[in-house]
Coordinates of C-alpha atoms in Angstrom, one line a residue:
Chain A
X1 CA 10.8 10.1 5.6
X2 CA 6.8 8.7 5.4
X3 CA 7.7 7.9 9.1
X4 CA 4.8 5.1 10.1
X5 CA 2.6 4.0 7.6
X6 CA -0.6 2.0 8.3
X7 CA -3.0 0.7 5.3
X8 CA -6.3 0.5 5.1
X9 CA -7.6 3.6 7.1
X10 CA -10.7 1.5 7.6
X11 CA -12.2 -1.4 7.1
X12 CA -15.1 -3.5 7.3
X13 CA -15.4 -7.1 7.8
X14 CA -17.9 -10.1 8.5
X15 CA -17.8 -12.6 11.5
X16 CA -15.2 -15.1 10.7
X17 CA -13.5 -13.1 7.7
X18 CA -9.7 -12.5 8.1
X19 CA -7.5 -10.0 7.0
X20 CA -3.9 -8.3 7.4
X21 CA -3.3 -5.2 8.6
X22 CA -0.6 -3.3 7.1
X23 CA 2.4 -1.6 8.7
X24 CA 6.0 -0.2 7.6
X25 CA 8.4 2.4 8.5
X26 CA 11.5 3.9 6.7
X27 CA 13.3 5.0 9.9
X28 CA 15.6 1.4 10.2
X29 CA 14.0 0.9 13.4
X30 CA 14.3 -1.7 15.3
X31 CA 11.4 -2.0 17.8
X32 CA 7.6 -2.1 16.3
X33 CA 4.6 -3.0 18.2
X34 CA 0.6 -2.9 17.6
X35 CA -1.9 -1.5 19.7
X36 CA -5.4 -1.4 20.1
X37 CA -7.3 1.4 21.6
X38 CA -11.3 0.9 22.4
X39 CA -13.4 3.5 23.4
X40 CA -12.8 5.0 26.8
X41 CA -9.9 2.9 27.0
X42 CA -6.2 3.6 26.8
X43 CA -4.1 1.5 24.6
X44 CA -3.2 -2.3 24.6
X45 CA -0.2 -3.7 23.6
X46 CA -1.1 -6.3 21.2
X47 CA 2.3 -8.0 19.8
X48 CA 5.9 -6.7 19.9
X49 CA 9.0 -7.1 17.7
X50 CA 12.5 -6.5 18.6
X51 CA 14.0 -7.0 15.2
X52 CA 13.3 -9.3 12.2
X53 CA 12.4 -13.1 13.2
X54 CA 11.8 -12.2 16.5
X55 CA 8.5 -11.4 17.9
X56 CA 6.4 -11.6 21.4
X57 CA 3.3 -11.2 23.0
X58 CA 1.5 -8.7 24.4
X59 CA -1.6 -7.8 26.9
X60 CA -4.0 -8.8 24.1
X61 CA -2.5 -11.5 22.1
X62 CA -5.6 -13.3 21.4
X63 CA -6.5 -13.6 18.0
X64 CA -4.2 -12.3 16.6
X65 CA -0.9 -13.0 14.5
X66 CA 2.4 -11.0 13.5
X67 CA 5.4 -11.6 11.9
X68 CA 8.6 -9.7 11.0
X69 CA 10.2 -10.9 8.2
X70 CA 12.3 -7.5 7.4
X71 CA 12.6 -4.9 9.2
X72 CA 10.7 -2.1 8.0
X73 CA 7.2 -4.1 8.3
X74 CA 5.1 -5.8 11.1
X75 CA 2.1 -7.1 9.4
X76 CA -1.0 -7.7 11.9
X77 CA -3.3 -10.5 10.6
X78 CA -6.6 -11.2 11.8
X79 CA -7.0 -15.1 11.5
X80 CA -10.9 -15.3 12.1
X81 CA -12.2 -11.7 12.7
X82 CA -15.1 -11.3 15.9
X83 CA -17.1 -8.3 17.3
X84 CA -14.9 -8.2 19.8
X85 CA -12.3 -7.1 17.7
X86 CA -14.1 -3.6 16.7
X87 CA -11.2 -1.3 17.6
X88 CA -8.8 1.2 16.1
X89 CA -5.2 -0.2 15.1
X90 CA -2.4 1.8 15.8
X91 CA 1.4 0.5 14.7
X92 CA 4.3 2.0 16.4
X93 CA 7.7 2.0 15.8
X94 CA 11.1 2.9 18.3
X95 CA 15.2 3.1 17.2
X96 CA 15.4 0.5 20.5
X97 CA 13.3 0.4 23.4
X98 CA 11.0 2.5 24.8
X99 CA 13.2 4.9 26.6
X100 CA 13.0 5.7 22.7
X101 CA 10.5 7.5 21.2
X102 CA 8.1 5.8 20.1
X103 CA 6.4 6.5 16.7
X104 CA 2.7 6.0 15.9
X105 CA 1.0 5.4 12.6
X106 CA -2.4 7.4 12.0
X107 CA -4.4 4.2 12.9
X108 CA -6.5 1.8 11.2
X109 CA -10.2 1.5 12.3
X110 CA -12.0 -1.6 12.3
X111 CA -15.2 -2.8 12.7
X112 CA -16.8 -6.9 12.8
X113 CA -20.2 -7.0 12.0
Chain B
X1 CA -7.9 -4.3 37.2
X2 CA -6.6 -0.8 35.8
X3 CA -2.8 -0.4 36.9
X4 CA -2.5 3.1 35.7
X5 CA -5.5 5.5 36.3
X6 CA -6.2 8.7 34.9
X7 CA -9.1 9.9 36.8
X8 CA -10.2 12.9 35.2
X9 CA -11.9 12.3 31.3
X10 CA -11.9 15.8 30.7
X11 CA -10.5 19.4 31.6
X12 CA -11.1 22.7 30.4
X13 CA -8.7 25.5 30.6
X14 CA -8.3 29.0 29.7
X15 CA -5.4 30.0 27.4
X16 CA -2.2 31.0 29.0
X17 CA -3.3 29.6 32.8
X18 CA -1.5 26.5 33.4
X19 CA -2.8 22.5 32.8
X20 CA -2.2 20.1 35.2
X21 CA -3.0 16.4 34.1
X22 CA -2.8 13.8 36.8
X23 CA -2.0 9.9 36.8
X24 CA -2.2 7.4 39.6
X25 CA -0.8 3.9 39.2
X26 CA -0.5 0.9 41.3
X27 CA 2.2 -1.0 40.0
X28 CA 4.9 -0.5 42.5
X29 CA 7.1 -1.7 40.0
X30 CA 6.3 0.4 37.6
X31 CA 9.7 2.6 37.0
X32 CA 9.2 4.6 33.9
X33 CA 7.0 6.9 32.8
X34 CA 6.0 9.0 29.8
X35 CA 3.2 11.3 28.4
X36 CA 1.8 10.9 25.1
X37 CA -0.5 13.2 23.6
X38 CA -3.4 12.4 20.7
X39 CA -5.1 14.4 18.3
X40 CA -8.8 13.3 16.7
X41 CA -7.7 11.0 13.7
X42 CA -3.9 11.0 14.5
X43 CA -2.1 8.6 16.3
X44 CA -0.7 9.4 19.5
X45 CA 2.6 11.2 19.6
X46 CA 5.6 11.3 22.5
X47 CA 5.7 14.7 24.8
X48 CA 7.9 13.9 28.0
X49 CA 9.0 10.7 30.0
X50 CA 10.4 10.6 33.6
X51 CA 12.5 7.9 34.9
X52 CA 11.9 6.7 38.5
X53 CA 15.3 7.8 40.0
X54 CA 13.9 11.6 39.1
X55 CA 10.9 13.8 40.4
X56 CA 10.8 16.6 37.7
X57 CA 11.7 16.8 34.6
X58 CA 11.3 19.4 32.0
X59 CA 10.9 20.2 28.6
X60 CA 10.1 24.0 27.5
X61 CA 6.0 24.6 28.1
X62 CA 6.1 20.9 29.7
X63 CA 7.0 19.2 32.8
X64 CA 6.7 16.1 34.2
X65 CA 6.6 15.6 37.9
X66 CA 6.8 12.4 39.9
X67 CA 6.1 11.5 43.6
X68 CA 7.2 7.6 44.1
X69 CA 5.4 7.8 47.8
X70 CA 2.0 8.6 46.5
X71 CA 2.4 6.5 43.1
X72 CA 1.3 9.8 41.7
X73 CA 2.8 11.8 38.5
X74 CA 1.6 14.7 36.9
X75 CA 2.0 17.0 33.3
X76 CA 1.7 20.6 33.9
X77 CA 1.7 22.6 30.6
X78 CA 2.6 26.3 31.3
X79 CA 1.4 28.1 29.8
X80 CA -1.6 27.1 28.0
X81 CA -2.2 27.5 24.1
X82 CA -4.8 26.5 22.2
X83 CA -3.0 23.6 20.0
X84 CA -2.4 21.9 23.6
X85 CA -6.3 20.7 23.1
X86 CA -5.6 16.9 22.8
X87 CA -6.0 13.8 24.3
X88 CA -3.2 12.9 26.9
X89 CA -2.3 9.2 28.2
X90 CA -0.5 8.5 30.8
X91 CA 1.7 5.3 29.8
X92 CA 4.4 3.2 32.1
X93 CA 6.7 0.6 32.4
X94 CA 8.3 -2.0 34.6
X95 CA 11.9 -2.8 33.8
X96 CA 13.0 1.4 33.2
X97 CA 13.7 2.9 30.2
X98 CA 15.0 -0.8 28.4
X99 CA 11.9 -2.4 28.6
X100 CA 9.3 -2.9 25.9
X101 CA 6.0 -2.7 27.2
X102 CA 3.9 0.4 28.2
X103 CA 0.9 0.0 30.4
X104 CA -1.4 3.1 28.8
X105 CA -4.1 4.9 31.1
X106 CA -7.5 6.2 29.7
X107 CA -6.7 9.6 28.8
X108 CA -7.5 12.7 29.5
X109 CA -9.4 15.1 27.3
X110 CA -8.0 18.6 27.5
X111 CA -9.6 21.7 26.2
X112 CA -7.9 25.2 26.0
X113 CA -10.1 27.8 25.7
X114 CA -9.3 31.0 23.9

């Protein structure tokens, strides 16, 4: 199993740029979610997704989008990318809820200029 | 408004004396809690959760403690080894174990010295 996966490692982008970030996992779970951490900060639950078609909202919604159209992936797309929005990216993943263990990807960093 | 508070950034131990890594929250309904540690570069990974009808639990070199009263939980890591050096956060949750949010702390930075 590849576990979590999370593409790009980093990234790059211009005020006002958008972008997806990429998630999937090969473990049938159920239960993904996205994160942000910023420095000196713990992490932030962004979205949530309790199966395919069926998503919620997090602490930190704004600005961003997710969908779940199958199971194994939770794309996280950036609609119109600000400074605020420097951060790393982590995608986890959970057989149910979080009594589960929950597994991380290694993180995507991003940075707005 | 931070509802779980780690207090301490960092802390420095010597190898094979015991870590203890505290947490504070404020959320009186706040009933589940876990520890997640984080190396550099990595993303974080699941250690030990305790749910709120407990006040230990334990898991080899790792155990959780819990004191409802105080709104006050600990990690003590006994005993210490190097590979321990991590970050560890403090996460909880309000609706037990079936919820599906986590409330994450700051983290602590702990270092093991050899």
């Amino acid at each position: 199993n590849a576990g979590v996966t999370q593409t790009p490692k980093f990234q790059v982008l211009k005020t006002g740029q958008s972008m997806t970030l990429q998630c999937a996992q090969d473990m049938n779970h159920e239960y993904m979610s996205w994160y942000r951490q910023d420095p000196g900060m713990g992490l932030r639950l962004i979205h949530y997704s309790v199966g395919a078609g069926i998503t919620d909202q997090g602490e930190v919604p704004n600005g961003y989008n997710v969908s779940r159209s199958t199971t194994e992936d939770f794309p996280l797309r950036l609609l119109s990318a600000a400074p605020s929005q420097t951060s790393v990216y982590f995608c986890a993943s959970s057989y149910d809820r979080i009594s589960y263990e929950q597994y991380f990807g290694p993180g995507t960093r991003l940075t707005v200029t | 408004d931070q509802q779980v508070k780690q207090n301490s950034p960092s802390l420095s131990v010597q190898e094979g004396r015991i870590s203890i890594l505290n947490c504070d929250y404020t959320n009186s309904m706040f009933d589940y809690f876990l520890w997640y540690k984080k190396y550099p570069a990595e993303g974080p990974t699941f250690l030990i959760s305790i749910s709120s009808i407990k006040d230990k639990n334990e898991d080899g070199r790792f155990t959780v403690f819990l004191n409802k009263s105080a709104k006050h939980l600990s990690l003590h890591i006994v005993p210490s080894q190097p590979g321990d050096s991590a970050v560890y956060f403090c996460a909880a949750s309000a609706g037990g174990a079936g919820s599906y949010q986590l409330t994450f702390g700051k983290g602590t930075k702990l270092s093991v010295i050899p």
